[in-house]
PDB file of C-alpha atoms in Angstrom:
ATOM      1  CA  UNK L   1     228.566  52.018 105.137  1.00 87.00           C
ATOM      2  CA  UNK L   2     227.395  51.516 108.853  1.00 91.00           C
ATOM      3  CA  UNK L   3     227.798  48.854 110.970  1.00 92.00           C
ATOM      4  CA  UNK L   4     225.520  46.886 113.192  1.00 89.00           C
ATOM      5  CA  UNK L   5     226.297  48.468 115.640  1.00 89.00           C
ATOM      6  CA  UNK L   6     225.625  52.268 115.377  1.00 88.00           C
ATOM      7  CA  UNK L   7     228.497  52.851 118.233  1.00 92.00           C
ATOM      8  CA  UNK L   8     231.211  50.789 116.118  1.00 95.00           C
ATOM      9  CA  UNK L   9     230.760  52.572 112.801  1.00 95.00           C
ATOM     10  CA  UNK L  10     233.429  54.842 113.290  1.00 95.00           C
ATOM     11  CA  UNK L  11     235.609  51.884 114.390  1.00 95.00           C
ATOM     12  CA  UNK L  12     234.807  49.506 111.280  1.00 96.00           C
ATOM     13  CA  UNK L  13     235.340  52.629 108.702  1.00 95.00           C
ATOM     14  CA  UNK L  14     238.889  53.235 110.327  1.00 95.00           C
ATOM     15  CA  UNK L  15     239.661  48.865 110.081  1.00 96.00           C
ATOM     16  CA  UNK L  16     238.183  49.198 106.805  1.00 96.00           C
ATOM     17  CA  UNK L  17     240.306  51.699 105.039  1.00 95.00           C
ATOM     18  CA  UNK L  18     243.253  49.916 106.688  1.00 96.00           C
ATOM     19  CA  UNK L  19     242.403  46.682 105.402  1.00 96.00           C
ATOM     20  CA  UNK L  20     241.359  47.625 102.115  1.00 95.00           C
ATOM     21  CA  UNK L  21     244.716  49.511 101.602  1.00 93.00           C
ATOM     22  CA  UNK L  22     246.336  46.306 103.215  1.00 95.00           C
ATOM     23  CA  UNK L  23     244.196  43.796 100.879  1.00 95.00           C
ATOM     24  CA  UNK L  24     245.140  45.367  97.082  1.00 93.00           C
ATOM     25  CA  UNK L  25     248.805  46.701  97.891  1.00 92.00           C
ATOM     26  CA  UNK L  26     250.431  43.797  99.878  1.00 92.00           C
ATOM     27  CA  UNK L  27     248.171  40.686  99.994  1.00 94.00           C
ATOM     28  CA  UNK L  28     246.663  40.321  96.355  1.00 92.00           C
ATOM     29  CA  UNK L  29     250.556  40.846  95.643  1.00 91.00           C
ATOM     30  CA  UNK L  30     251.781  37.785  97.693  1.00 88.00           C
ATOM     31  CA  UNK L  31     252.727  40.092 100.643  1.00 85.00           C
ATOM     32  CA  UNK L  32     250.825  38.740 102.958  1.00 76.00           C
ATOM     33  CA  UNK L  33     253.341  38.719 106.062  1.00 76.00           C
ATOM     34  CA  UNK L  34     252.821  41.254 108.830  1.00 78.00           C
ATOM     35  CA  UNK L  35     249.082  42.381 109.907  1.00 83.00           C
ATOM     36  CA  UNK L  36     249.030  46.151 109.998  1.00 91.00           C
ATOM     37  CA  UNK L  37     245.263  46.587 110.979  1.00 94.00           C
ATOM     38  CA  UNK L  38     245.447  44.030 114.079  1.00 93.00           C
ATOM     39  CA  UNK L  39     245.051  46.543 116.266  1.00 93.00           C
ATOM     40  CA  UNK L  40     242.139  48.632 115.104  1.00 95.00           C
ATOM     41  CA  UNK L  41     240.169  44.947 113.923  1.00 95.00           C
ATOM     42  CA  UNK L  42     240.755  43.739 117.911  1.00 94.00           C
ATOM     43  CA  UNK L  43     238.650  46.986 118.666  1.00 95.00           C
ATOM     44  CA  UNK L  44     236.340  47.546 115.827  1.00 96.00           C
ATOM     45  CA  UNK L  45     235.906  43.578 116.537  1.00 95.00           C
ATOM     46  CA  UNK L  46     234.975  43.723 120.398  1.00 94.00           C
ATOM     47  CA  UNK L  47     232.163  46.418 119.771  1.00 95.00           C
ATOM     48  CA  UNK L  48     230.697  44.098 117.081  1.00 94.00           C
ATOM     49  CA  UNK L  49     230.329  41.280 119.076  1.00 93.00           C
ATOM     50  CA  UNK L  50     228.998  43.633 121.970  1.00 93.00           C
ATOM     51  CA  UNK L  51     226.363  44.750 119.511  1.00 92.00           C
ATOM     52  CA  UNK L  52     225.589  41.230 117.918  1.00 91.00           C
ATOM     53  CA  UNK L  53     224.548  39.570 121.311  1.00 91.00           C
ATOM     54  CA  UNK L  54     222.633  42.893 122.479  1.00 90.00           C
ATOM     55  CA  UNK L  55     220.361  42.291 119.269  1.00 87.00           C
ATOM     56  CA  UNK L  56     220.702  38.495 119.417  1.00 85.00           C
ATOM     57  CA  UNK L  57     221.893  37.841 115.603  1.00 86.00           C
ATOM     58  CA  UNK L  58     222.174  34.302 115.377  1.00 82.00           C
ATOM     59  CA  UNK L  59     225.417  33.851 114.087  1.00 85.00           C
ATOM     60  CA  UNK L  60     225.848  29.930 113.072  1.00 77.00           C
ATOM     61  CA  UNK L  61     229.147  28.041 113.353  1.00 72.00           C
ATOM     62  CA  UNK L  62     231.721  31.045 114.457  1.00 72.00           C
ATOM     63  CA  UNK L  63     233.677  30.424 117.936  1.00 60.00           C
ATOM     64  CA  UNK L  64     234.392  34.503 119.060  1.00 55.00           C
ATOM     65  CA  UNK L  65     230.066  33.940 120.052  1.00 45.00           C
ATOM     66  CA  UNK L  66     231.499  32.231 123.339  1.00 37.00           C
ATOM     67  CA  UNK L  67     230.638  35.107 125.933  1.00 38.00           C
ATOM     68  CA  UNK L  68     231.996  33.895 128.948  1.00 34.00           C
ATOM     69  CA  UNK L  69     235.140  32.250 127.849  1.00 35.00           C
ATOM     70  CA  UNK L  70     238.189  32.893 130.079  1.00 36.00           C
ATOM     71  CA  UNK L  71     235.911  35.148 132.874  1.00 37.00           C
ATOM     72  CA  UNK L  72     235.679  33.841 136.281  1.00 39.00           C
ATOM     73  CA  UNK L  73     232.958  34.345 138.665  1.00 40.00           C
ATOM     74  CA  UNK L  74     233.959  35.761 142.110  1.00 44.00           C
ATOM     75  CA  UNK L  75     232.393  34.325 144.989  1.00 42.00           C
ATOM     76  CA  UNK L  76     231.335  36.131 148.425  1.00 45.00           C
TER      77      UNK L  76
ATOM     78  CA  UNK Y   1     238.100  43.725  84.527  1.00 94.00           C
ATOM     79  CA  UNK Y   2     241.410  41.761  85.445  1.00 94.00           C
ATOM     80  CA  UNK Y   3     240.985  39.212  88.895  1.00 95.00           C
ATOM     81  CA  UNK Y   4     243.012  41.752  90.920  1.00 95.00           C
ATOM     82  CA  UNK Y   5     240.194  44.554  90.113  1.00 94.00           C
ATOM     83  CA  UNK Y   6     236.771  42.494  90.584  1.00 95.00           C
ATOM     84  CA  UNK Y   7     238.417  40.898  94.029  1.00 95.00           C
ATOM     85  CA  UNK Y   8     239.218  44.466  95.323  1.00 95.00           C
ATOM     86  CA  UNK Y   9     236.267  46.258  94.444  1.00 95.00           C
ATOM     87  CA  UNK Y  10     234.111  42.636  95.967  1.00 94.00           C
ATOM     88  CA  UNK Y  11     235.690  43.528  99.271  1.00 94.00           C
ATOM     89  CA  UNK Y  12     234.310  47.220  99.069  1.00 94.00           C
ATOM     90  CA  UNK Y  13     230.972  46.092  97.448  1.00 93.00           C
ATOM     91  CA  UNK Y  14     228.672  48.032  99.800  1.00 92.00           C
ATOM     92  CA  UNK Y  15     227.527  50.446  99.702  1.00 90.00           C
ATOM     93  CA  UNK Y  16     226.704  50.828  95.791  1.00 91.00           C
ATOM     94  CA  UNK Y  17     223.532  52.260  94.443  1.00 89.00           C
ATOM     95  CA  UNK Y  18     222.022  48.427  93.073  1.00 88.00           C
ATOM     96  CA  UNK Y  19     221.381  47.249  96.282  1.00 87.00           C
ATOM     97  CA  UNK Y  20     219.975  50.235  98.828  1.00 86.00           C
ATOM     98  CA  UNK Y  21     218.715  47.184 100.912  1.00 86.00           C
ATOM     99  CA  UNK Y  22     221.956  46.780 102.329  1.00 90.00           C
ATOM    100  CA  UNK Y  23     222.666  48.914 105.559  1.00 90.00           C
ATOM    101  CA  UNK Y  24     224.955  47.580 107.033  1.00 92.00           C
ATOM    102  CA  UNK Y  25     228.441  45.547 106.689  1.00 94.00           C
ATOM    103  CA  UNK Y  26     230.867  43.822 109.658  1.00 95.00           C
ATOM    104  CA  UNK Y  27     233.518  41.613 109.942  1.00 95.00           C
ATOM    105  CA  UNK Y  28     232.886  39.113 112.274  1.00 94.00           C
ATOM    106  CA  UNK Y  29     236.402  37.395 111.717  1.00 94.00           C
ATOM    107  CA  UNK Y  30     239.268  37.397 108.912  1.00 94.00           C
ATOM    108  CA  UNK Y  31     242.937  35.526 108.990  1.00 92.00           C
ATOM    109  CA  UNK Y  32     245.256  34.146 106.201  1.00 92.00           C
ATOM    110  CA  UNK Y  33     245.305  30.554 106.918  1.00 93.00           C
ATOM    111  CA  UNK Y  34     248.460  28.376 107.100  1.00 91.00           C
ATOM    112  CA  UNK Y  35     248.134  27.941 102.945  1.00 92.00           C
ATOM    113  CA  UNK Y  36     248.079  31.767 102.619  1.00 93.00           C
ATOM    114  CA  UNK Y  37     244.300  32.413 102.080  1.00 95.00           C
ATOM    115  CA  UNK Y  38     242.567  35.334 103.056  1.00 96.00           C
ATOM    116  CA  UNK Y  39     239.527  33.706 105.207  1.00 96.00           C
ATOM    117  CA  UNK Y  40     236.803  36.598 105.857  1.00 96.00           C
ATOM    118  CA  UNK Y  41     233.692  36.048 107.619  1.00 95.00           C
ATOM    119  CA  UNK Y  42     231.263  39.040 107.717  1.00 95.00           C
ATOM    120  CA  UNK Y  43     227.899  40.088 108.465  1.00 94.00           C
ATOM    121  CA  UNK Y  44     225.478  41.681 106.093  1.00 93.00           C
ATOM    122  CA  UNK Y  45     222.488  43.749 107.831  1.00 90.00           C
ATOM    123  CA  UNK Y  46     219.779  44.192 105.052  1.00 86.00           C
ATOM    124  CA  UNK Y  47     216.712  46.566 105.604  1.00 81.00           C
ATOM    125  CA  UNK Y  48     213.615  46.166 102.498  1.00 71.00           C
ATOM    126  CA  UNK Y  49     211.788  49.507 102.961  1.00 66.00           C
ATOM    127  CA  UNK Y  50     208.881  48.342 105.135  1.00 66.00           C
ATOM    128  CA  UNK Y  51     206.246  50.978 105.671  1.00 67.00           C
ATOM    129  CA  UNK Y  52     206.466  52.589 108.687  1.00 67.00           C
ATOM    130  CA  UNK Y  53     203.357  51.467 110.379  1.00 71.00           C
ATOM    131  CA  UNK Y  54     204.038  47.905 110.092  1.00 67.00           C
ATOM    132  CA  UNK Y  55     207.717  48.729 111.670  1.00 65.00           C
ATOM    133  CA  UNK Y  56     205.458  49.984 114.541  1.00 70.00           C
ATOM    134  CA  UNK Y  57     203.354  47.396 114.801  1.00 70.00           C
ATOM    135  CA  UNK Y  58     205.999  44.695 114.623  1.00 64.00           C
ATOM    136  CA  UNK Y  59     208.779  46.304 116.242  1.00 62.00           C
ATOM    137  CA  UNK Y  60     212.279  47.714 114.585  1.00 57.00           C
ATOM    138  CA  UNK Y  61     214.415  45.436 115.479  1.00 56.00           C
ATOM    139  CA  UNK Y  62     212.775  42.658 113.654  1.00 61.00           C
ATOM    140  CA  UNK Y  63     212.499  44.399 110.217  1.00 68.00           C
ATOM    141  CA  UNK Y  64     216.117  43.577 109.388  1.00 75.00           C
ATOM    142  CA  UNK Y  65     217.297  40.553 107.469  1.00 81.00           C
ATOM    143  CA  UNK Y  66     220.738  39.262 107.929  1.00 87.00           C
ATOM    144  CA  UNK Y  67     223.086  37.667 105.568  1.00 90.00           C
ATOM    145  CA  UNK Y  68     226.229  35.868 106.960  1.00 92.00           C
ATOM    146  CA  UNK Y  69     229.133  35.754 103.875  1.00 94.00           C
ATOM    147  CA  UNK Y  70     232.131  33.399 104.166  1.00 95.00           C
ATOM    148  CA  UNK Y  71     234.760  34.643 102.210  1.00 96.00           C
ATOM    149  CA  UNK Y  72     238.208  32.682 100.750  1.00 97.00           C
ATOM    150  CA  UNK Y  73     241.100  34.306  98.684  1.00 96.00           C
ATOM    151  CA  UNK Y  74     243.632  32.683  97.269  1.00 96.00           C
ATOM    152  CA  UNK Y  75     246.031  35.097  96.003  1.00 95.00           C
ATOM    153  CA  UNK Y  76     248.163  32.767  94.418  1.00 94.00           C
ATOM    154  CA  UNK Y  77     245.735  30.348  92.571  1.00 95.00           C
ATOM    155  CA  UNK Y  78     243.444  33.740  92.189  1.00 95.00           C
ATOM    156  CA  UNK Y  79     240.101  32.612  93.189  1.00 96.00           C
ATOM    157  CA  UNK Y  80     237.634  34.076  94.835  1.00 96.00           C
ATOM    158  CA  UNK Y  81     234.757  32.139  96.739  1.00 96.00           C
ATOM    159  CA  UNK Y  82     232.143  33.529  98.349  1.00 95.00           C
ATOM    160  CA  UNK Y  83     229.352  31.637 100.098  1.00 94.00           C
ATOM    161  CA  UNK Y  84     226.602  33.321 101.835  1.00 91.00           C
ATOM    162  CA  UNK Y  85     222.905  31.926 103.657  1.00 87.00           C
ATOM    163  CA  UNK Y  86     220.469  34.310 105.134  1.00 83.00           C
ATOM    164  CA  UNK Y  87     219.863  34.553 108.769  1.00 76.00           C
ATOM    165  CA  UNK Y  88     216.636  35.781 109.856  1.00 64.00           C
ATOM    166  CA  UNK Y  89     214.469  35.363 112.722  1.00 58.00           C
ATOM    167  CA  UNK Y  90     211.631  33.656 110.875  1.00 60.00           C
ATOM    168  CA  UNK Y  91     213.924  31.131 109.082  1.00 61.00           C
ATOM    169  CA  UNK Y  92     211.488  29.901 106.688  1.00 66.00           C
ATOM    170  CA  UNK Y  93     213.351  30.844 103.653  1.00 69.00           C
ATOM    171  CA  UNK Y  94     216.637  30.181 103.426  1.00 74.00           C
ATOM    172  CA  UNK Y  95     219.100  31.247 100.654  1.00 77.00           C
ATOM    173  CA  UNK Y  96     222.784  29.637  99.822  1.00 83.00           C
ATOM    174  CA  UNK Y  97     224.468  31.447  97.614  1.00 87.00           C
ATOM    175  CA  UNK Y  98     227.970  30.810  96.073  1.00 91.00           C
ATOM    176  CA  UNK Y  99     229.952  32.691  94.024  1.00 93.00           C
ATOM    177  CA  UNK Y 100     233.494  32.045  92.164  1.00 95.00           C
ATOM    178  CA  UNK Y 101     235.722  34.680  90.684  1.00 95.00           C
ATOM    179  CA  UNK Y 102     238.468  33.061  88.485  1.00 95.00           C
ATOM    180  CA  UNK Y 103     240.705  34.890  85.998  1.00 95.00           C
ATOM    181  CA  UNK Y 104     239.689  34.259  82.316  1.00 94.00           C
ATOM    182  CA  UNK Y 105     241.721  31.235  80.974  1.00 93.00           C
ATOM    183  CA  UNK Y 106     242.493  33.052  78.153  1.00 93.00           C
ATOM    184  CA  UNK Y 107     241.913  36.763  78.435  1.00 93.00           C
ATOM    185  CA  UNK Y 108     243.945  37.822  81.147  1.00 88.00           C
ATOM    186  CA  UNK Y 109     242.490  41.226  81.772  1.00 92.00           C
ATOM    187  CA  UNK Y 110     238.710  39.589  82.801  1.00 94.00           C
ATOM    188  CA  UNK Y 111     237.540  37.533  84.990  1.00 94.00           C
ATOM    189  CA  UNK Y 112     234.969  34.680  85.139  1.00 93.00           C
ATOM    190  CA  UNK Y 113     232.174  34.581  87.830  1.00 92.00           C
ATOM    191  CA  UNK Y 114     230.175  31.413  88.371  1.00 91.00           C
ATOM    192  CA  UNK Y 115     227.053  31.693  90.924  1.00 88.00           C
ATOM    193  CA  UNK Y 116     224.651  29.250  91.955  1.00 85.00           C
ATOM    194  CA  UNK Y 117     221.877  29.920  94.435  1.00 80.00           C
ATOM    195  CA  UNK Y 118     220.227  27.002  96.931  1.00 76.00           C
ATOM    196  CA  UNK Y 119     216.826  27.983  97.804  1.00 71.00           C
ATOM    197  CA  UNK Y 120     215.357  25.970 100.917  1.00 71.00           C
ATOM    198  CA  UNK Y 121     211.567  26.317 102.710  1.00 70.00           C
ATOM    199  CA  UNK Y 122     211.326  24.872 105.809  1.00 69.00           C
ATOM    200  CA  UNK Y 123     207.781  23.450 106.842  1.00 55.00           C
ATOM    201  CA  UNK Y 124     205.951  24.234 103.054  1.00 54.00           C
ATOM    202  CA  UNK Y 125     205.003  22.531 100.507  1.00 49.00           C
ATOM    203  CA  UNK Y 126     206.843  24.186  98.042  1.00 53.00           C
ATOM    204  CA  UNK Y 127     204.944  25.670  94.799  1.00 57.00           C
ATOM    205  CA  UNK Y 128     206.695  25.379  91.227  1.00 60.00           C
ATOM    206  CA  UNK Y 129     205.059  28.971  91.171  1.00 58.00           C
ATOM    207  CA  UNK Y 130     207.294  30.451  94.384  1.00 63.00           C
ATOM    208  CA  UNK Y 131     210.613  28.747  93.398  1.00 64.00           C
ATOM    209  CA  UNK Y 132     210.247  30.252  89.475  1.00 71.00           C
ATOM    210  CA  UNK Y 133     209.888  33.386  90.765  1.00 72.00           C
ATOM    211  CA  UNK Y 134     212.533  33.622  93.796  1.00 70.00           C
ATOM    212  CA  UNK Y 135     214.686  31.695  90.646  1.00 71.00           C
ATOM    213  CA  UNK Y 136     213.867  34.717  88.172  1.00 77.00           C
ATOM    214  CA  UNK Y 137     214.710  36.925  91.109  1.00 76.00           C
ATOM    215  CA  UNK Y 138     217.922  36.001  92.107  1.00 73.00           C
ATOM    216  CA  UNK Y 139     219.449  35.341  88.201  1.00 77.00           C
ATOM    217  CA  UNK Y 140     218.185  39.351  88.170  1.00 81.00           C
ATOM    218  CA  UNK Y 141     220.228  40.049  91.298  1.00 79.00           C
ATOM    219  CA  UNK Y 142     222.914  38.545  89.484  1.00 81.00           C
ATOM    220  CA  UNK Y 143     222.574  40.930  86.774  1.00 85.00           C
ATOM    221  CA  UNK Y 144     222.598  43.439  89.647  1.00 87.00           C
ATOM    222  CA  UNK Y 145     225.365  42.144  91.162  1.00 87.00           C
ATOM    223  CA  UNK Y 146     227.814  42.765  87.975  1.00 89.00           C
ATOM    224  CA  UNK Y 147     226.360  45.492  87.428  1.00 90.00           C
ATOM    225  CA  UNK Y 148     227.446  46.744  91.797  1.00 90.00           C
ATOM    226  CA  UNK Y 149     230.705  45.432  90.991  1.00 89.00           C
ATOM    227  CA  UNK Y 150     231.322  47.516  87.488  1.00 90.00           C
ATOM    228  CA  UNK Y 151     229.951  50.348  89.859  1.00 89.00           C
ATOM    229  CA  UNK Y 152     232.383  50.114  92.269  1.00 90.00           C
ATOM    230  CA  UNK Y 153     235.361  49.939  90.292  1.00 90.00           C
ATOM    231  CA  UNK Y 154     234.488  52.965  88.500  1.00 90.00           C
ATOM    232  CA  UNK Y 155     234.249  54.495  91.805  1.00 89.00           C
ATOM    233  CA  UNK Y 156     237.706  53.011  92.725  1.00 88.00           C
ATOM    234  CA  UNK Y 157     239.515  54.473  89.460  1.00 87.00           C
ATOM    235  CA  UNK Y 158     237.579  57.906  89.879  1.00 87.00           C
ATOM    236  CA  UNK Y 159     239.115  58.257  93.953  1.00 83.00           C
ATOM    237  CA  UNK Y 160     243.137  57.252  92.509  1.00 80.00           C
ATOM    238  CA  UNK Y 161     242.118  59.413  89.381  1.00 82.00           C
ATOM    239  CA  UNK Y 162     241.156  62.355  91.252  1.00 80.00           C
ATOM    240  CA  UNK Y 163     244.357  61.302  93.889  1.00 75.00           C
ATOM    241  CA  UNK Y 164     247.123  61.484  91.091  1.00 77.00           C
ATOM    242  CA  UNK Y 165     245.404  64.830  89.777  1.00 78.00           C
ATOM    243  CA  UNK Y 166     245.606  66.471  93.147  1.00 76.00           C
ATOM    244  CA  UNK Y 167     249.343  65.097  93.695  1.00 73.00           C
ATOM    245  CA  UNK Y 168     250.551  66.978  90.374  1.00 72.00           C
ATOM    246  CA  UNK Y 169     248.969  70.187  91.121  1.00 70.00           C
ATOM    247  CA  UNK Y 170     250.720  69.896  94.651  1.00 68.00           C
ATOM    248  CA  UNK Y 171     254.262  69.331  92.617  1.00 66.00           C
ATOM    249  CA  UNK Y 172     253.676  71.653  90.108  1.00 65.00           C
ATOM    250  CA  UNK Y 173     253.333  74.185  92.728  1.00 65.00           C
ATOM    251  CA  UNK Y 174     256.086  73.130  94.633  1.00 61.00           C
ATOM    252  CA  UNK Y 175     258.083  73.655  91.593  1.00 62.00           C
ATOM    253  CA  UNK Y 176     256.629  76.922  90.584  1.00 60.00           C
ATOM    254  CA  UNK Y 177     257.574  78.150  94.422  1.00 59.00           C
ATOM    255  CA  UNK Y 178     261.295  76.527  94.114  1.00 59.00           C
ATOM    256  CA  UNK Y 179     261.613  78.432  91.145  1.00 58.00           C
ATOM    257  CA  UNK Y 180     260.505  81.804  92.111  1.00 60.00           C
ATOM    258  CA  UNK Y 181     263.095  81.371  95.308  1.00 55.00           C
ATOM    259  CA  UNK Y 182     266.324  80.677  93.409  1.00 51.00           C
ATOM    260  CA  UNK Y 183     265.414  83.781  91.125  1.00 47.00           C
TER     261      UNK Y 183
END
């Protein structure tokens, strides 16, 4: 399965197997401590959003769409 | 199927030969909130086979229809919501779509799925004619939807099937080769 972003697929099929490994062997079975995938979601996640505002998906009611959160402009 | 099964193989529902529309799948955000819920929220990227000179004439990047899915599991309770509306440039249609996987109350190894479906048209008077149809549609994507899901499992079992066979040929050799040594 691809993503929407043809640069992140790679990224989203490693999260993916990951998570899916994560989801029916530790959380369905109360284990839900720990979060082994953080890592590869916080990059698979990054490109996503990268490829979301380059095709301008309107994505209702979800805060990560802030783009320039936290970045400061430098003045000359 | 038991709950455990049908939630697994909902997470891994694309791609699955009922619904060729969908292209593309992304998680836009997940966490377990404070009550120990799974919270996904993901992006569906749906593509319905227009012909290629109207893709030319109205551009690619407007040919796809998007579908954002909130997700909540509750591993304890075991229930499964899904809610999902279509995003889409026009925005004329809209579709709400919720979904509920519960464990059978009294047959433990399947689970119950109630759906509803909202359909909304912005700016038209609506026709009895248009909402029977998009109606009859989406009870047959239901249908279709089961019939993903049954899909995917299968899939599921077939991958650990063909897993377990591969790890007892592997010992059995081992053991075959430990033998031969200590003779």
């Amino acid at each position: 399965m691809n993503s929407v972003g043809e640069a992140c697929t790679e990224l989203k099929r490693e999260y993916d197997q990951c998570f899916n490994r994560w989801f029916a062997d530790k959380f369905l079975k109360g284990e839900s401590a720990g979060d082994p995938c953080g890592q590869l979601f916080k990059r698979y996640q990054l490109c996503v959003q990268k490829a979301i505002k380059e095709k301008d998906i309107p994505i209702e009611g979800l805060e990560f769409m802030g783009p320039s959160k936290g970045k400061t402009e430098n003045s000359t | 199927h038991p709950w455990e099964t049908v939630t697994t193989a909902a997470m891994q529902k694309y791609p699955n030969p009922m619904n060729p529309g969908v292209v593309g799948v992304d998680v836009l955000q997940r966490q377990v909130d404070a009550g120990g819920k799974l919270h996904s929220h993901r992006l569906l990227s749906t593509e319905w086979g227009i012909p290629a000179i109207v893709k030319s004439l109205i551009g690619t990047c407007r040919t796809k229809t998007y579908v954002q899915e909130h997700s909540v599991v509750d591993p304890v309770k075991k229930t499964m919501e899904l809610k999902s509306r279509n995003i889409s440039f026009t925005n004329l249609v809209s579709v709400d779509e919720r979904l509920v996987y519960k464990p059978h109350p009294r047959e433990p190894d399947k689970t119950i799925l109630t759906q509803e479906a909202i359909i909304s048209v912005k700016g038209v008077s609506l026709s009895s004619y248009l909402e029977g149809l998009m109606a009859n549609t989406i009870s047959s994507n239901a249908k279709k939807g089961r019939e993903a899901l049954e899909w995917v499992i299968n899939r599921l079992n077939a991958e650990i099937e063909e897993f377990t066979a591969s790890a007892r040929g592997t010992m059995r050799n081992s053991m075959a080769a430990a033998a031969f040594v200590e003779k």
